[in-house]
Each structure stands twice: as structure tokens, then as C-alpha cells.
XYZ file of C-alpha atoms in Angstrom:
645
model
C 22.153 -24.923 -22.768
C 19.986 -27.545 -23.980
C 17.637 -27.063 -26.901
C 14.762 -28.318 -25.223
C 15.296 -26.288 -22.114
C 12.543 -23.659 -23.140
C 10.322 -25.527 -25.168
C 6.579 -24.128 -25.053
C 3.260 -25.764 -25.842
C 1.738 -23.895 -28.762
C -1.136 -24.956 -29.104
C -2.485 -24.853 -25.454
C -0.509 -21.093 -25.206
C -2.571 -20.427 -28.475
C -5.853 -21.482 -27.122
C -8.302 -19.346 -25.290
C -12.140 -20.356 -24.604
C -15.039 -20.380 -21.930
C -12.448 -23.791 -20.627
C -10.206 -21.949 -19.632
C -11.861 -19.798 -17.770
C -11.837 -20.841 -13.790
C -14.563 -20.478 -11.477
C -13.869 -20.643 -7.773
C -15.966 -22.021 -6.050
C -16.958 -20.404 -2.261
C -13.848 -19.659 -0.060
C -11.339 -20.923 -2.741
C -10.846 -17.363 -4.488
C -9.383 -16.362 -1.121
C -6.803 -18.861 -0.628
C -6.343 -18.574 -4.228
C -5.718 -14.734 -3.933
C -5.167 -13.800 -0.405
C -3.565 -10.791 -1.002
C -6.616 -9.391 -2.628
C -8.295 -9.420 1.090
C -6.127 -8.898 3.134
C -3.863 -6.968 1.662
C -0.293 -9.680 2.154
C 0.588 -12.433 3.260
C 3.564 -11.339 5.430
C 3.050 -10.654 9.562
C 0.618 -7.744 8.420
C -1.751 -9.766 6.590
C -1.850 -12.230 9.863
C -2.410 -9.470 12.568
C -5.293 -8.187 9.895
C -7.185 -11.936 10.353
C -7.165 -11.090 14.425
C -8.510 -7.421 13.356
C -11.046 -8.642 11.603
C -12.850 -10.747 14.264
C -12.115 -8.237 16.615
C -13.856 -5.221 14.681
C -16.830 -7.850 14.497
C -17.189 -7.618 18.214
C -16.385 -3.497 18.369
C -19.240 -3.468 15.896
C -21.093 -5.176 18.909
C -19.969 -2.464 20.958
C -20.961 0.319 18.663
C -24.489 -1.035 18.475
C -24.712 -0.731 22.306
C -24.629 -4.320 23.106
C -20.965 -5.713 23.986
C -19.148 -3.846 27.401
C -16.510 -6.393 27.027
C -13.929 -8.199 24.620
C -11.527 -10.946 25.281
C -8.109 -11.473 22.842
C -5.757 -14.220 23.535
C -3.055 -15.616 21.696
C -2.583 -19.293 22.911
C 0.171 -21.416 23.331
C 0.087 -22.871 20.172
C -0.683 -19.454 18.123
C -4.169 -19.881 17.266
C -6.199 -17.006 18.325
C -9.641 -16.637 20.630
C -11.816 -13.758 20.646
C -14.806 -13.545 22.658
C -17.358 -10.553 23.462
C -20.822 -10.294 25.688
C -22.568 -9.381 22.568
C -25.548 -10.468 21.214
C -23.754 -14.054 19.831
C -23.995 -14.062 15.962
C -27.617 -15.182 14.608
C -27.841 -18.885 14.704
C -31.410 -19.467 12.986
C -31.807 -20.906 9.472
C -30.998 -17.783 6.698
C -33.734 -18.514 4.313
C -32.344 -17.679 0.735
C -29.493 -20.097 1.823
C -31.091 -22.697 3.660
C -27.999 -22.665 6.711
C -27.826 -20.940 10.061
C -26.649 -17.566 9.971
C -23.736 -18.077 11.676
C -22.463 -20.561 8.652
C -22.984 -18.064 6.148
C -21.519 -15.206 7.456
C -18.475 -17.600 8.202
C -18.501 -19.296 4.758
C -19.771 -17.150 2.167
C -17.901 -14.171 0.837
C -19.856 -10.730 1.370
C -22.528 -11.757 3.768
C -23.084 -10.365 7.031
C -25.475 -7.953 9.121
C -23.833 -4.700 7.649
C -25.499 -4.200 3.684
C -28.822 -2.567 5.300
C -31.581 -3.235 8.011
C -31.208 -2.714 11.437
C -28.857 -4.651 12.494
C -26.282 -2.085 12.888
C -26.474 1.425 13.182
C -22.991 2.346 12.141
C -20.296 -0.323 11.036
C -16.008 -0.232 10.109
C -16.552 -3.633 8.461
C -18.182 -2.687 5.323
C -17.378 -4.815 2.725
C -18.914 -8.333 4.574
C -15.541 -10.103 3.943
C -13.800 -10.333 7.533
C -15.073 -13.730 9.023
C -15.253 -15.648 5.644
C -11.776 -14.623 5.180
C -10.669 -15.705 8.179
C -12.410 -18.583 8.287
C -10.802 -19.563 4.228
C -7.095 -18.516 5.537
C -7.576 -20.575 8.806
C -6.371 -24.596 9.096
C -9.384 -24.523 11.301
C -11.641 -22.288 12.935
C -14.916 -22.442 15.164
C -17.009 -20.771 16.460
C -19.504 -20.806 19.676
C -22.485 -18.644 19.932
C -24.251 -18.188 23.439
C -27.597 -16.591 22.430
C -29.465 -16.777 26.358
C -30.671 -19.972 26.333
C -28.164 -22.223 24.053
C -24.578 -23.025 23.322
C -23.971 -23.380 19.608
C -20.731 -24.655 18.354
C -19.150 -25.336 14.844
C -16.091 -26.307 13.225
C -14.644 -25.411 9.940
C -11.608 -26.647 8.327
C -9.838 -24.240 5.472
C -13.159 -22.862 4.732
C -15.460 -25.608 4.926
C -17.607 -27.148 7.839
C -17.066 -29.958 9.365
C -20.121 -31.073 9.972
C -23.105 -29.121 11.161
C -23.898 -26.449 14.017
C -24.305 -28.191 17.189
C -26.131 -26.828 20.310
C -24.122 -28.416 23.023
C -25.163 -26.870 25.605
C -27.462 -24.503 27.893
C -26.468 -20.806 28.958
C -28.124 -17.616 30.342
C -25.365 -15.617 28.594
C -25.178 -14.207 25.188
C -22.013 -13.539 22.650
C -19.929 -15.027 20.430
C -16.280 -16.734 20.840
C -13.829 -17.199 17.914
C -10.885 -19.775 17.920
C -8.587 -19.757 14.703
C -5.439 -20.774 13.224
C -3.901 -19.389 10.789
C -2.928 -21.367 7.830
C 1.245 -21.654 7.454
C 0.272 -22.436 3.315
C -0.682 -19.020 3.213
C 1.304 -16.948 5.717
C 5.070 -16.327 5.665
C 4.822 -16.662 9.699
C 1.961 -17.274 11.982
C 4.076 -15.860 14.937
C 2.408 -12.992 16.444
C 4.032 -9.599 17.561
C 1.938 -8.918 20.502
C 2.968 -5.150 20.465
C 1.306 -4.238 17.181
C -1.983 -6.245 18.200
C -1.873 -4.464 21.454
C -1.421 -1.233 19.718
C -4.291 -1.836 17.596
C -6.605 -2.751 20.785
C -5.648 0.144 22.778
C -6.511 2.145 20.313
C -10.048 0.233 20.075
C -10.337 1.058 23.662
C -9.552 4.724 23.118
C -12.409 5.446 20.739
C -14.893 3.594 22.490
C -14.876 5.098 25.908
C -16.042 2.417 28.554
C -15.287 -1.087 26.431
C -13.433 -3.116 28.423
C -10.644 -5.087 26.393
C -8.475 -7.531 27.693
C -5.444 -8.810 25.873
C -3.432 -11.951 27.135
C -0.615 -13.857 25.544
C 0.160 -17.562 26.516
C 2.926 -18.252 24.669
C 5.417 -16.823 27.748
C 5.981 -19.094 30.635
C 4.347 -16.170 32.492
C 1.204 -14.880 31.058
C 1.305 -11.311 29.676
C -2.300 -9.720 30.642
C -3.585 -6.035 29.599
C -6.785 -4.988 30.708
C -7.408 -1.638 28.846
C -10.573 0.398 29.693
C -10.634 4.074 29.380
C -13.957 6.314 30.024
C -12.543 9.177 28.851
C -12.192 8.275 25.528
C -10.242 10.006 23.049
C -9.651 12.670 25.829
C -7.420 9.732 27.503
C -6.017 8.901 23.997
C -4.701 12.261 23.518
C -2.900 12.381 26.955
C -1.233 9.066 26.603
C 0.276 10.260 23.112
C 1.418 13.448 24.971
C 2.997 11.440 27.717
C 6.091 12.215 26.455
C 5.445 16.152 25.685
C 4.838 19.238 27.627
C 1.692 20.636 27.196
C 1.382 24.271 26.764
C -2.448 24.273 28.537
C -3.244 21.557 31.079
C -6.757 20.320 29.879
C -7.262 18.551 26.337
C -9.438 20.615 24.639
C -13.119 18.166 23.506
C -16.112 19.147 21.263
C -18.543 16.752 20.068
C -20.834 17.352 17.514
C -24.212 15.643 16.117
C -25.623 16.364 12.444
C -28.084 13.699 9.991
C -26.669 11.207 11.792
C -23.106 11.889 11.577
C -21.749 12.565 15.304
C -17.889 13.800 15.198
C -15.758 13.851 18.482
C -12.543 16.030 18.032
C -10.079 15.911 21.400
C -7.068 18.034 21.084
C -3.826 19.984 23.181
C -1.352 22.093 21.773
C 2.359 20.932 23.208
C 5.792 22.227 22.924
C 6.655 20.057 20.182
C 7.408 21.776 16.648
C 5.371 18.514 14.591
C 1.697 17.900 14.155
C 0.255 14.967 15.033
C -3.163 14.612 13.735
C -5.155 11.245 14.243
C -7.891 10.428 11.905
C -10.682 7.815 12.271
C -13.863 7.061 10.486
C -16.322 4.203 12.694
C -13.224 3.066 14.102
C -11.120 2.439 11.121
C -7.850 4.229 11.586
C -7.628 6.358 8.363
C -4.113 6.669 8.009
C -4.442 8.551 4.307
C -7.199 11.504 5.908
C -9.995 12.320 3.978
C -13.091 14.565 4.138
C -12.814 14.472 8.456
C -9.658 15.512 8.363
C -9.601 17.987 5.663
C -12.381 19.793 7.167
C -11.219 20.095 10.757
C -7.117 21.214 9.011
C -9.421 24.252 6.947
C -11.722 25.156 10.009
C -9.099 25.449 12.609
C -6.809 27.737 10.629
C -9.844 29.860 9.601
C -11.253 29.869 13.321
C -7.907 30.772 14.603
C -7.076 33.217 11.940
C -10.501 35.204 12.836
C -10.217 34.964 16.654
C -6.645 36.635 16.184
C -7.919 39.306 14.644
C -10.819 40.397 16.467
C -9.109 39.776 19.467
C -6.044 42.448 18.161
C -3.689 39.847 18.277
C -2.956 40.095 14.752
C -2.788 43.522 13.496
C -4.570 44.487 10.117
C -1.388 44.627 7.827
C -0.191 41.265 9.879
C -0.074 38.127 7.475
C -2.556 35.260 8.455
C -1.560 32.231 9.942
C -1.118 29.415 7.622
C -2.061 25.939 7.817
C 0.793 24.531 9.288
C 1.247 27.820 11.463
C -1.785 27.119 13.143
C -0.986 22.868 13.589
C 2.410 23.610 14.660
C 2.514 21.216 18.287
C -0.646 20.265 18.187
C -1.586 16.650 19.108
C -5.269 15.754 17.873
C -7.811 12.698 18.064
C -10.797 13.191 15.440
C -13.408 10.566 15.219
C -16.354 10.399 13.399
C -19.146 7.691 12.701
C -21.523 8.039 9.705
C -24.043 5.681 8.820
C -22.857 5.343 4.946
C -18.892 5.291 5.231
C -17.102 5.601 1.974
C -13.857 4.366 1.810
C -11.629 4.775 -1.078
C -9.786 1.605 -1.618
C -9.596 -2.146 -0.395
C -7.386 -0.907 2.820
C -10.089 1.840 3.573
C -7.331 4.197 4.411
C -9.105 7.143 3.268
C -12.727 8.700 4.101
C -14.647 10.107 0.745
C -17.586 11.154 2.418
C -18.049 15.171 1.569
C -20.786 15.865 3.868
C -18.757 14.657 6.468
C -16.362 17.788 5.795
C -19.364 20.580 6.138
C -20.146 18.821 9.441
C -16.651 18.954 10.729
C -15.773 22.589 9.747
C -19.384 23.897 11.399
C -18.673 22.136 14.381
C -15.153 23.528 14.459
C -16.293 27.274 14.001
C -18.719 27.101 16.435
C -17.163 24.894 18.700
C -13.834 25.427 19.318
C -14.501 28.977 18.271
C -17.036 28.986 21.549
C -13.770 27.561 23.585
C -11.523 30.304 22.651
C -13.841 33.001 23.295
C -14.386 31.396 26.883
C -10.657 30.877 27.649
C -8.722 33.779 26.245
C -5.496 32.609 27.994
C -5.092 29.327 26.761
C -6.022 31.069 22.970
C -3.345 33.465 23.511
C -0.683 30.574 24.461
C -1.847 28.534 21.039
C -1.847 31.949 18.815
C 1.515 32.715 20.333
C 2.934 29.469 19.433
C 1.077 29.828 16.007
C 2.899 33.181 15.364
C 6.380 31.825 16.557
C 6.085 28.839 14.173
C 5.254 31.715 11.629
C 8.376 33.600 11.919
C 10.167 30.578 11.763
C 9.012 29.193 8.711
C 9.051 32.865 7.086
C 13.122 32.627 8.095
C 13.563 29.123 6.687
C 11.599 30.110 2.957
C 14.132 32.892 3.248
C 16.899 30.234 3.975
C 15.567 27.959 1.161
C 15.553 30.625 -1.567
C 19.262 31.752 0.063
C 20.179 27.935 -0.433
C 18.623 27.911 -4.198
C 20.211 30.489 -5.055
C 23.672 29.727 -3.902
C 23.636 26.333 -5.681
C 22.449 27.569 -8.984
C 25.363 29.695 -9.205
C 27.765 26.986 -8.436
C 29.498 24.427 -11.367
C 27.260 21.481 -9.381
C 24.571 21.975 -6.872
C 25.036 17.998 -5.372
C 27.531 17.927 -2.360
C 30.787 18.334 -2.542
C 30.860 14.713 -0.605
C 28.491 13.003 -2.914
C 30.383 10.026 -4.934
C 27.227 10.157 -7.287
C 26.359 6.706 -9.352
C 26.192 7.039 -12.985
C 22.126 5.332 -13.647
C 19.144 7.358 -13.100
C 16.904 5.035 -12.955
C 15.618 4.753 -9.227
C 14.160 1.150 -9.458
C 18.010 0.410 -9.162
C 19.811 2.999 -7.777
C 20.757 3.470 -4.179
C 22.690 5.967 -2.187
C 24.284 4.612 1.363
C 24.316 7.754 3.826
C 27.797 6.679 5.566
C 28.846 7.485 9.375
C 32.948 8.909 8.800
C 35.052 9.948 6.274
C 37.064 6.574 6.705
C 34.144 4.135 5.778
C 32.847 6.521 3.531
C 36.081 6.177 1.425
C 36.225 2.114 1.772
C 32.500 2.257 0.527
C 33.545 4.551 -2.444
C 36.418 2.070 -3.266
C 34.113 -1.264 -2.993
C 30.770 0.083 -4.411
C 29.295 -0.535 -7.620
C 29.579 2.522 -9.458
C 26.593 2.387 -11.777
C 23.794 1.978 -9.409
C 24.838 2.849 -5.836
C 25.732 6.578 -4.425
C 27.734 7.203 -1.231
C 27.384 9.833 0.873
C 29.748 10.638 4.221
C 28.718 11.889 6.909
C 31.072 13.310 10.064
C 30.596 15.818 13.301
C 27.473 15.227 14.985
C 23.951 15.537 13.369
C 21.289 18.516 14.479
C 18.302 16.664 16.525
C 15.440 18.201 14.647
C 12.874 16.545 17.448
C 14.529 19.502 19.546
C 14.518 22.089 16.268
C 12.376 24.123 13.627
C 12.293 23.846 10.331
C 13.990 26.992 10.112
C 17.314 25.479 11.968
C 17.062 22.083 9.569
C 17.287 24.303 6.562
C 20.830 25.431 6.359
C 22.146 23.078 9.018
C 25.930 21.671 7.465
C 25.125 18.083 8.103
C 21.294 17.907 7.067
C 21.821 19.718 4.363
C 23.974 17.304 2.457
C 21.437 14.639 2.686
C 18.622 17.042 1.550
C 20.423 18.074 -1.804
C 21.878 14.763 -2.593
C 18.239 13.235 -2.358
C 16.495 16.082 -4.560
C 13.038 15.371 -3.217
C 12.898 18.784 -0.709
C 11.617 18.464 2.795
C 8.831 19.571 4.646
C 5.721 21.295 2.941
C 7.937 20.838 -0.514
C 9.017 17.194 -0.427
C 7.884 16.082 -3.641
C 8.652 11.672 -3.712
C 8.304 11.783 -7.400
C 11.947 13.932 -7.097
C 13.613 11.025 -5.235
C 16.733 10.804 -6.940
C 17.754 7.252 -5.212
C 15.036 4.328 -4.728
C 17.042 2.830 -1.411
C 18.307 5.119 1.200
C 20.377 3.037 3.887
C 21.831 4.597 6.329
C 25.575 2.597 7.330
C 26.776 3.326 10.629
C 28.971 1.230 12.981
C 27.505 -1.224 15.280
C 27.847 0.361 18.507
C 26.068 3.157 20.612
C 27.408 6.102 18.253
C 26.002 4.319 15.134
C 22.612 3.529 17.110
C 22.611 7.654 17.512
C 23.309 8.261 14.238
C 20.682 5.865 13.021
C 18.343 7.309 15.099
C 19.174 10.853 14.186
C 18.978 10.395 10.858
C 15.144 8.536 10.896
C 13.950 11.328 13.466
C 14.422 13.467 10.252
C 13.114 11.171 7.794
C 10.414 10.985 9.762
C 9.160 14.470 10.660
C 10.678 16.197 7.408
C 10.723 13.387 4.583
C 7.816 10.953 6.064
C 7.121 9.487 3.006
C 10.398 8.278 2.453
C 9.547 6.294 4.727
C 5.819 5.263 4.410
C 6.728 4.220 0.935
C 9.418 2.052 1.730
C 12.643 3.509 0.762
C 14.545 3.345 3.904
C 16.812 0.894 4.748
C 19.355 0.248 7.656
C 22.533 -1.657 6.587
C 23.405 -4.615 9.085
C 27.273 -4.872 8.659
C 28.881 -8.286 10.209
C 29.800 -8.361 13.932
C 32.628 -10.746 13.262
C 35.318 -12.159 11.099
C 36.859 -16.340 11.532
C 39.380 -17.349 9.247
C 39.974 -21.045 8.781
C 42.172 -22.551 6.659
C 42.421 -19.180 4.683
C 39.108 -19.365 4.049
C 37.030 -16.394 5.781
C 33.411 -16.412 7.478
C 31.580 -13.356 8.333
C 28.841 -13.500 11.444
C 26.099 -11.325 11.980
C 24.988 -12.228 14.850
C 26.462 -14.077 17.924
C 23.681 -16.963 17.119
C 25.804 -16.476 13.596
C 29.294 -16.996 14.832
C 28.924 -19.829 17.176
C 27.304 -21.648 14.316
C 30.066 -21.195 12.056
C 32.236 -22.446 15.095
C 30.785 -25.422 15.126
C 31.092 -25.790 11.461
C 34.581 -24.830 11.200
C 35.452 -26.750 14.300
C 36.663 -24.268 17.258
C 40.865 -24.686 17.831
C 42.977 -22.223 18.893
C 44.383 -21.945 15.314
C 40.765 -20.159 14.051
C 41.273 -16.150 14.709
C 38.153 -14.078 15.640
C 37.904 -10.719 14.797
C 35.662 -8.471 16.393
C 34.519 -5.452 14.340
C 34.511 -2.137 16.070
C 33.631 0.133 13.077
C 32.604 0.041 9.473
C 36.443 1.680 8.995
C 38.489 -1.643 9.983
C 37.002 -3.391 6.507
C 39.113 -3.264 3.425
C 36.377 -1.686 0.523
C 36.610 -5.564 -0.762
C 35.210 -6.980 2.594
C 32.790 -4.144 2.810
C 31.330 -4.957 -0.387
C 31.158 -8.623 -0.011
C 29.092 -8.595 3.094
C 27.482 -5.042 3.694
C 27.079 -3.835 0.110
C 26.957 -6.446 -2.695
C 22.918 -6.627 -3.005
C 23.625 -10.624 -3.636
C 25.035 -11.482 0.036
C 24.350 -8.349 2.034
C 21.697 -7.952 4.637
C 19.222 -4.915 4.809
C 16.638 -4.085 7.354
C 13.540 -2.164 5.608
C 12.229 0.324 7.805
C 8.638 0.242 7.757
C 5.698 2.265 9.543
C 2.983 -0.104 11.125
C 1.943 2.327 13.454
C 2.621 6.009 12.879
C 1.173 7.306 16.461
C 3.318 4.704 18.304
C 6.464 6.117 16.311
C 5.621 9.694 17.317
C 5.705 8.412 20.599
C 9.065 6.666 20.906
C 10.472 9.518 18.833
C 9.477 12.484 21.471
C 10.695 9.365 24.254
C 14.442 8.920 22.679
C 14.762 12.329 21.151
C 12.702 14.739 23.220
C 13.277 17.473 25.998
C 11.463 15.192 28.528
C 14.080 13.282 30.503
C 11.828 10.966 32.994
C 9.916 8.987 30.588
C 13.319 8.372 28.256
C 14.711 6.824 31.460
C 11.375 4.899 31.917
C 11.867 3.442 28.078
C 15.225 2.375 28.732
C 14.065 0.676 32.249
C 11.680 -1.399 30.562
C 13.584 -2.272 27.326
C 16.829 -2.688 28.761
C 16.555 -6.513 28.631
C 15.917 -6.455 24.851
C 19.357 -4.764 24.385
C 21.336 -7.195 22.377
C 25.284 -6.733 21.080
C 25.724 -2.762 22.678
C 28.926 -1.764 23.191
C 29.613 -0.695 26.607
């Protein structure tokens, strides 16, 4: 090493006064510290910038003023939205001395939503969205029809070009948004047109009536979706049953108006053993709950609980229904829109409001207590289930304590199975949940002992999609994987427990490792989901191939992969390809090298952009329903890449 290798300037490290403090000036904190607004800079952050000019317009919508928005993704990947709105203000702002429509696109927390009457109720509180699209954009303008004129500007990273234009005339009013998204800043400006098309279906949902149409240029064919739906949330809870049988045929819809917070609830008890509870607060999908969501979890168990009881359902001596008793199946939309939103946090995830929760439990009681008293069958059918799901989870707290008390009398309480690591220290450690006895022993050979655990699976895995909780706990296979994580599952899964920080799951590449995989996240993600919100699943991608060349070996993990190391190599007839059936025809030397050694391996991260569309393809693949599994495979077929037949 040489001795001037880490050499550090003293005095300017030493040195701290008012010039070295930095002021940014207008949009440069953003590009500066993108992160802050948008939360990353991966394919999340870049689907947020469309989000954000698109909850602009909604706002429009919510006001009572836009029927219709237009998203397209053009050929090039820049991005136009357009609405029939009222077209952004374009007169002069007079503290700034610029149109309107040039500070609300250049200058951070300015907008029509921090008081007046511009709008009623608002998602985009914090005055940041077009500013920070318009700092994170290589260009961006804008064109506001306002009934008589066409205004148009230009910005470039931020700043304008020159200044608004009127270059034109027009009887129609709204506002139109073309942007790029800046490659400095994003890891990929390539769109994934099924998350934004999530994310504006669900617009469409809660706004009963908005028209939104989604196209994509980018395919030689243009991909249109013209989503309108005038039943609202009623629709939105149907299309997330799709896949489920409902146990009454109507969804169930109370609305509710208090000091101007108004709360629509849609909901319809299936077959399913899993809740799936929907939360949204002026439009924003609040994926973390909050006071809307608390409320209407404590008012249906109570409202339940006392209809059961007056109706003789439940006996005096019976035991009430819990919580999850009483949620057991049910698939719910609740919506609310309050004037004063509180989010907690930057990602407004989570709605702080407490009056919110009064209004939601009063509405509840009276409401849907109303409904049951009106339609005694279809309360009998949801107590029934209620009471089933309460037997069940009586049997598997039985099964649990059985369970706890078997392993604290036994010399070790992890599996038998386990081939433990020897650190505790979960920033490092992993534990690779391994399909057969046969790879599970080459991975115990090749592993690093220290950090990473191994645990083998064999015999087929219980589908808990078609099972209670009461026939997880107990079950030979799951169990393993319980114990051997520590965390619990269910009501108990504690994260801080987590006795691994990476769980990948290693199965062969062929259609009984894709079951496997899928097996195994269907649990994760109805017992242990925060496993996998949080991050801590993986899937391990093991190499298709092996060429040998001149003794020298090549692994491909992909066909792209192999015919590229053909070409490098140079394809004779001396250069042997193998073709790897199963993780059990690697030596634990060649397993380690390209499926476990965290230097050359490759790991897909499971993550969870949008829980309601995983429910979905969960109860598609996994469920009783056989017609719309055959519908998924129809239309996905042609994405099937390297499946064994």
C-alpha cells in the first residue's frame, strides 16, 4: 500500500463555518436529494413522478370539475397526462410576480391545496408533486386550456425555458402534462405498465364515474384501457373477489356524512380464510391503516358481537367473537375524505386523524348494524363463518401451546433438519429453505458456515390458501420453517424475533420448484406478511447451464446468458453443454460458486408493490376457483420463459 494512499486534508476536515454551509437554490435540493421526495430512485420512485401529476388531475375530479383523464406512455418514455379540468391558473401570482402555473411547477410547496377554496378535499398535501416532477424531469411542459386560450411552457431540469406562451385559442378547459424523466437521477426510466395501471384502476374505483384512459405506445400495437366504473368501490370489491366465492351475492355499502368527513365502506364476506381490508384516505392508498381503519376493525366486531347475542345466536356463557373471528373472509373497500388529512410520514401511508375513528365506528353501529337487522340470513351466513373461524383458531392456540410445550421438553427446540449457522447477528445471517434432501446436503457441504443456515425441505407442502390456521399449526412441513425462523405466525409473528435477515427459498428450475416457490410465499404471505413487506425474502436463481472450454467452466442463467458465452468461447463441437435439471446434479463446490457465494450469486428480492393485486393472483394460482386460474394461464402463457415440459 502506498503511504499516501489515505492522506486527508486537515485543515479543511477541521474547519466548520457559515461557508460551508450550502444553500440550494429552487429545484436544486431535489435533484440534490431525490430520495427525500420521492421516496427512491429505483422504478418506484419513477412510477411515483406519473402519480403525482395524475393525483393533480383526481384532485380535479374530487372538486367536481374533471369527468375525464388521459395517461400515455409514449414511444420514447416520456409521459402525457391530460384532464377536462379547470387548466391550472395561468394569471400573474402576485407575491411572486409569475403566472401561476410557473410557480406551482417551479417552486417547492406551492400549489392550490394550503387553504382557500380552491379545493375542498385534497391527497396531495404537502404542495411538492409538480415541482418535483418538473426538477427530476430532462424536460417537461405544460399546456393549459382555460376557455378561451392555449398556454404553453417549457422547462428544462427545473428551470423555464423561456416564458408562458399563449399559442393559441380554445373553448375547452384543462391542463396537459408531457415529461421525461431524468436517466441522472433514475436507475431506469422504463415503465412497468402493470403497476401504473394498477394504480389507475384503483383511481377509477374510488371515484365512481371518472373516466380514465391508459395507453402505452411503446408496443408496435397500442395497449389501450379505458376504465370507468359507476359503482365505485362496490365494483372494486367485486373485481378483488373475482377469484372467490362469495358467501352472500350483494356487496354490502354504507355511506356516511359527519363535519365534513363523508366515509364510504363496501364490503362481502367470501369463502376465503384471510382478510383483506383496503384502506384509503382522499384517495391515498393507506397501506399502514390508521384511525379509518382502526375504527371500522373495533365497530364491526362489537356490532357483530351484539347482533349475535340478541339474536340467540350466541348463547350467554358463549365466548365473543374476536377480532379476527369476525374478519375471517371478509373482503373490504373503506374510503374516507376529510378536509384536514393527517398523514404520518413523507409516504403518507398512515391516517392520524382521531375524529375520523368516532365517525367510522358510529356509522358502523348504526349502519351495518341497520343491514343485519334487515337481512337476518345473510347475518346468520357471516356469524356462522365468524363462529367456525372461532373454533378453529381456539384448536390451533391449543395446537400452539401442544407445540410449546413439546419443544421445551426436548434437548433443542430448532428442527431436527436445521444445519444452523454459528452468527446471530441477522444483518448477516441467512437461512436457504431447500427443495430435497439431496440439494439440501450439497448446500450443507458448500455453505458458509458462519452466516448462512440450511433448511431441507421434502414431500409436498400444505396449501394454506385452501387451509386454517388451525391446519398450518402442526402441519410436518410448515412447521419446520416456523421454528427454524423464531418469529411465530399469524396474530403472534413478532419481526423483531427473526432469527435470519434473508430467507431464500432454493428450488429447482422447473414446474415442481415453481410450486414449491409458490407454496412457500402463499404462506409468507398470509401467515408471515411482513417478512415480506420488509424485505427479507429472496428467491435463489440457480444457473440453467454449464459450458466447459478448455477446462475452464461458464455458468448461464439465462438462454440470452449461454448463447453469449457461445459466442465468446467460440461454439465447436468440442464445448459440452450441460443442462441442469435440479439443484441435486451440482457438486456443493459448484453450488456455492454460482447459487450461494453472496459475491457471484444471483438473488431475486421479493417485494410487495401492490398488496391487493397479490391477494388476487394468490386466490387465482392457489384457490378453489378453477375457471379464472385457467383464464390467468390463457393470458400469461406467452410470458412463460425456460418451463420444463
Amino acid at each position: 500500500m502506498e503511504q499516501n494512499e489515505h492522506v486527508y486534508d486537515t485543515e479543511v476536515k477541521n474547519t466548520y463555518d457559515a461557508s460551508q454551509i450550502q444553500v440550494l437554490e429552487g429545484l436544486e435540493a431535489v435533484r440534490k436529494r431525490p430520495g427525500m421526495y420521492i421516496g427512491s430512485t429505483s422504478i418506484r420512485g419513477l412510477h411515483h413522478l406519473v402519480y403525482e401529476i395524475v393525483d393533480n388531475s383526481i384532485d380535479e375530479a374530487l372538486a367536481g370539475y374533471c369527468t375525464h383523464i388521459e395517461v400515455t406512455i409514449n414511444k420514447d418514455n416520456s409521459v402525457t397526462v391530460s384532464d377536462n379540468g379547470r387548466g391550472i391558473p395561468v394569471g400573474i401570482q402576485e407575491k411572486t410576480g409569475k403566472p401561476a402555473v410557473e410557480v406551482v411547477f417551479t417552486i417547492l410547496h406551492a400549489g392550490g391545496k394550503f387553504g382557500g377554496d380552491g379545493y375542498k378535499v385534497s391527497g396531495g398535501l404537502h404542495g411538492v408533486g409538480a415541482s418535483v416532477v418538473n426538477a427530476l424531469s430532462t424536460y417537461l411542459e405544460v399546456t393549459v386550456y382555460d376557455g378561451q386560450h392555449i398556454h404553453h411552457q417549457r422547462y428544462e431540469r427545473g428551470n423555464a425555458t423561456g416564458p408562458l406562451k399563449v399559442i393559441g385559442d380554445t373553448e375547452k378547459t384543462g391542463t396537459t402534462v408531457t415529461f421525461m424523466a431524468d436517466p441522472e437521477i433514475f436507475e431506469d426510466i422504463h415503465y412497468e405498465y402493470d403497476t401504473l395501471l394498477a394504480r389507475l384502476r384503483e383511481q377509477a374505483f374510488l371515484n365512481k364515474g371518472i373516466r380514465i384512459t391508459f395507453t402505452d405506445l411503446r408496443e408496435e400495437e397500442p395497449v389501450v384501457n379505458t376504465m370507468k366504473y359507476d359503482g365505485g368501490i362496490i365494483e372494486y370489491v367485486k373485481y378483488i373477489n373475482h377469484s372467490k366465492t362469495p358467501l352472500h351475492p350483494d356487496v354490502i355499502y354504507v355511506e356516511y356524512e359527519k363535519d365534513s368527513t363523508y366515509v364510504e365502506i363496501a364490503m362481502q364476506y367470501t369463502d376465503s380464510y384471510t382478510e383483506n381490508i383496503i384502506s384509503f384516505a382522499n384517495n391515498i392508498h393507506t397501506t399502514e391503516g390508521g384511525m379509518h381503519e382502526t375504527g371500522f376493525k373495533a365497530a364491526l366486531t362489537r356490532t357483530l358481537n351484539d347482533y349475535a347475542k340478541k339474536s340467540g345466536i350466541l348463547k350467554e356463557n358463549d365466548k365473543a367473537l374476536s377480532g379476527d373471528d369476525t374478519r375471517e373472509g371478509i373482503s373490504a373497500i373503506i374510503s374516507v375524505k376529510v378536509i384536514e388529512a393527517q398523514f404520518e410520514g413523507q409516504t403518507k401511508t398512515k391516517l392520524g386523524n382521531s375524529e375520523v375513528r368516532g365517525v367510522v365506528e358510529t356509522m358502523i353501529s348504526e349502519k351495518f348494524g341497520d343491514f343485519l337487522q334487515e337481512n337476518p340470513q345473510v347475518a346468520r351466513i357471516i356469524i356462522d363463518k365468524a363462529m367456525t373461524a372461532s373454533r378453529a383458531r381456539e384448536a390451533a392456540r391449543k395446537a400452539r401451546e401442544l407445540t410449546r410445550r413439546k419443544s421445551a421438553l426436548e434437548s433443542s427446540t430448532l428442527p431436527g433438519k436445521l444445519a444452523d449457522c454459528s452468527s446471530k447477528d441477522t444483518t448477516m445471517t441467512e437461512i436457504y429453505i431447500v427443495e430435497g434432501d439431496s440439494a439440501g446436503g450439497s448446500a450443507k457441504q458448500g455453505r458458509n458456515r458462519e452466516y448462512q443456515a440450511i433448511l431441507p425441505l421434502w414431500g409436498k407442502m400444505l396449501n394454506v390458501e385452501k387451509a386454517r390456521i388451525d391446519r398450518v399449526i402442526g402441519n410436518d412441513k410448515l412447521m419446520p420453517v416456523i421454528t427454524a425462523l423464531g418469529a411465530g405466525i399469524g396474530d403472534d409473528f413478532n419481526l423483531d424475533k427473526l432469527r435470519y435477515g434473508k430467507i431464500i427459498i432454493m428450488a429447482d428450475a422447473d414446474v415442481d420448484g415453481s410450486h414449491i416457490r409458490t407454496l412457500l410465499l402463499t404462506f409468507f404471505f398470509r401467515y408471515m406478511r411482513p417478512l415480506v413487506e420488509k424485505g427479507h425474502v429472496y428467491i435463489a436463481q440457480p444457473p440453467l447451464f454449464k459450458v466447459t472450454k478448455n477446462k475452464k467452466e461458464y455458468y448461464a442463467y439465462t438462454d440470452a446468458d449461454l448463447q453469449r458465452i457461445l459466442e465468446e468461447v467460440g461454439k465447436d463441437q468440442n464445448v459440452p453443454i450441460q443442462r441442469y435439471k435440479g439443484l441435486g446434479e451440482m457438486n456443493p463446490e459448484q453450488l456455492w460458486e454460482t447459487t450461494m457465494n453472496p459475491e457471484t450469486r444471483i438473488i431475486l428480492k421479493v417485494e410487495l408493490e401492490d398488496a391487493v393485486e397479490a391477494d388476487r393472483i394468490f386466490t387465482i394460482l392457489m384457490g378453489e376457483e378453477v375457471e379464472p386460474r385457467r383464464e390467468f394461464i390463457v393470458t400469461n402463457a406467452k410470458y412463460v420463459k425456460n418451463l420444463d415440459v
